[in-house]
Amino acid sequence: MPKQRSKRSDVREEKKRKRRDHNEDSAKRPRVETEEEANGAYDNDNGFIPIGDDVPMGNAEPMEKEFFGMLDDEEQEYFRRADEMLELNQFPTTEDRALFLESVFREAEGKELKLASSQSCSRLMERLIQLSTTKQKKHLFQAFADHFLSLVQHRFASHCCEALFLRSAGAVTQELAGFIVDTKGASDGENDGPEQSMENLFLATLDELEGSLSHLITDRFASHTLRVLLLVLSGRPLNDAAAKTLLKSKKKEKISVAGSAAADEENQGMRAVPGSFVSAIQKIIQDSTAGLDATSLRVLATHPIGNPTLQLLLDLDLTLSKSSSKESKDKQDKDKEDSSQPTLLYQLLPGAPKTLADESSEASTFINAMIYDQIGSRLIETLITHAPGKIFKSLKDNIFLPRIHGYVRNDTSCYSAIRVLNRLSKEDLLSAMEKIEPSVPQLVTKERYNVVKTLFERCSVRGLNDNIKKLMKGLREGCGSEPADLVTTLCCLKEQEKKKDAEQLRRNEYAIQSHGAQILTTLLGIPGPSKGVQESLLALSPETLLKLATASMPTVTILTTALSLPSPNPAFHKRIASTLLPSTPELAVSQFGHNYLNAIIEVPSKGRERSIPFHMKEAIMGKLAENEPQLRDCWMGRSVWRTWKGDTWKTRLGDWKAWMREVDALAETSAPKPGVRDGQKPNGVKPSLTEAKSRPGKVRS
């Protein structure tokens, strides 16, 4: 007998019916931006997000989100067309575009908050900020004033705030140096009062955020904006790889517009900032962690959103402490003794360095818990890198050195161990090597290539040649007995041969391949191991060598580095070039392989330790000329054609040969020598794109 329908089932059926009716009704109506979307409470992937879903840290509570209103249909259409015109950039002259920008700014006056919080028009606001003058940026600061706390927590407006802070950083430095900034782009009523400096506008923004910083650290959107603000205040570079990784999430949409490159140049390198910014950073650090007890700090250290911001706060706290004067250091020492206002370092490690010797202490428990946590270990890396000497010595002696051989084998703690190895003295490195060397084959089997690379680099820097030989022996044991196994194992070419295309490698496998290729590139710069790598390259079949040249940027860097360094084998460079000679057309149109062909030009035609004969270069040029149409169809081929001066070879062969002799003479006089110095790549080696990331894929997935 069928069960009687329950009351709960009736409620579910009623909800389903209402959803069906709503979907049928909404399908008949054109889509209009809703109030929730305008407020940033709608996620394209996850549906509606309840306001206040982030758990505040400390005593701060999230504010209610403001609603700034919505643009009407005519305004949305105007700004949509303006966005399209800026993206297409089909203006006859730069003056025409400047006039167009001024008209858009006039139309947007009074509607800045609506634009920034609009799902459809916030991209236009970001592009306007990228192209705006200093005067227009100051106008936007004033338009956003008294609303920054809501804007930085907004799904769309937070990106506009980030762009405004980043693009205004250069203006602070210019005003500090006494340069007269541009005054174009101001509206008629803007010059009534005295113009505020960019420094004061930033400080006024901080005043608005004061009191809510501990909540903003874990806010889904505001945390990114807070990191941008901290980097701007600190004067650090904003365009290097480390800063971009810290500031942007992987899913962040890149909004760009033609003509904004000049503003990017202002953010290159370190920037001078006023003293008030340094004081502001110290106050931010204190306010952000003032209401956090030990338990809250540990929760924040493992929080996926709060951890990157906590890393930056700890980095700035330690860096500012090191760069302060002696008087300020004495004052900080007194403050550290006063438990009422401890610095962030001593909040994380209470009583350090003395308490680190006690395994049951709060500081030791924190380190031991975080080092194996996928998120928290990143904070430990920052701590190890920037910790004062006394703190690092205690960490090294009591926690890391006794168990270093276990840390390097783990896929999470190995990154903290690498940071420790980079700071060890020669004596401590010897002690660590005695424990790690027996497990080198196991490290290769576990694919801890980044650890092996660090061991080779540090032993080379410290002059531990005997340990380098032992490392090389363990590396060969882990890779295989055949000479070719050294390259095929580290670069994952054995597994790659089973696949149809190198692009089918998963992200984790690409990271392993990248780490292995970096080991080989490092070994090429160390006398002794470089001979083994060169023998392994010569033992590869032509098909495998071609895969090495076309698989990825790190793998082709092995070949370009090998070509740039001398070899004890006089035939090494010739044999590599002759093996790949039949594949010249394929290499020329390859995204990565074309770098190998361009590197051959820099190898002299005569020489005992490094040379490729002139007749072989002529043969390569002949292969390129036979496939000129294919080369001109892609940017890689055109790059090779320009580097080899293909047009000169076709029309003026004598001039081409004379040019080649000049290149040979220059290559002979500037021949690099192998060797790795502390903190530098081997001479002639360019850092790969993957090396700019602190932790590429595999190991931390």
Tab-separated table of C-alpha atoms in Angstrom, residues 414 417-422 429 433 448-460 471 519 522:
chain	number	residue	atom	x	y	z
A	414	CYS	CA	59.587	20.270	1.511
A	417	ALA	CA	62.792	22.880	4.113
A	418	ILE	CA	63.977	24.551	0.893
A	419	ARG	CA	63.720	27.964	2.565
A	420	VAL	CA	65.801	26.655	5.462
A	421	LEU	CA	68.469	25.211	3.145
A	422	ASN	CA	68.806	28.591	1.428
A	429	LEU	CA	74.636	22.630	5.232
A	433	MET	CA	73.633	16.906	3.661
A	448	ARG	CA	60.906	16.102	-5.226
A	449	TYR	CA	62.937	17.716	-7.997
A	450	ASN	CA	62.759	21.191	-6.471
A	451	VAL	CA	64.557	19.874	-3.363
A	452	VAL	CA	67.283	18.199	-5.445
A	453	LYS	CA	67.810	21.403	-7.441
A	454	THR	CA	68.203	23.422	-4.236
A	455	LEU	CA	70.747	20.920	-2.860
A	456	PHE	CA	72.902	21.218	-5.985
A	457	GLU	CA	72.700	25.018	-5.966
A	458	ARG	CA	73.587	25.420	-2.285
A	459	CYS	CA	76.453	22.905	-2.433
A	460	SER	CA	77.855	24.746	-5.450
A	471	LEU	CA	74.357	14.044	-5.064
A	519	ILE	CA	67.638	20.603	-12.280
A	522	THR	CA	71.325	24.102	-12.972
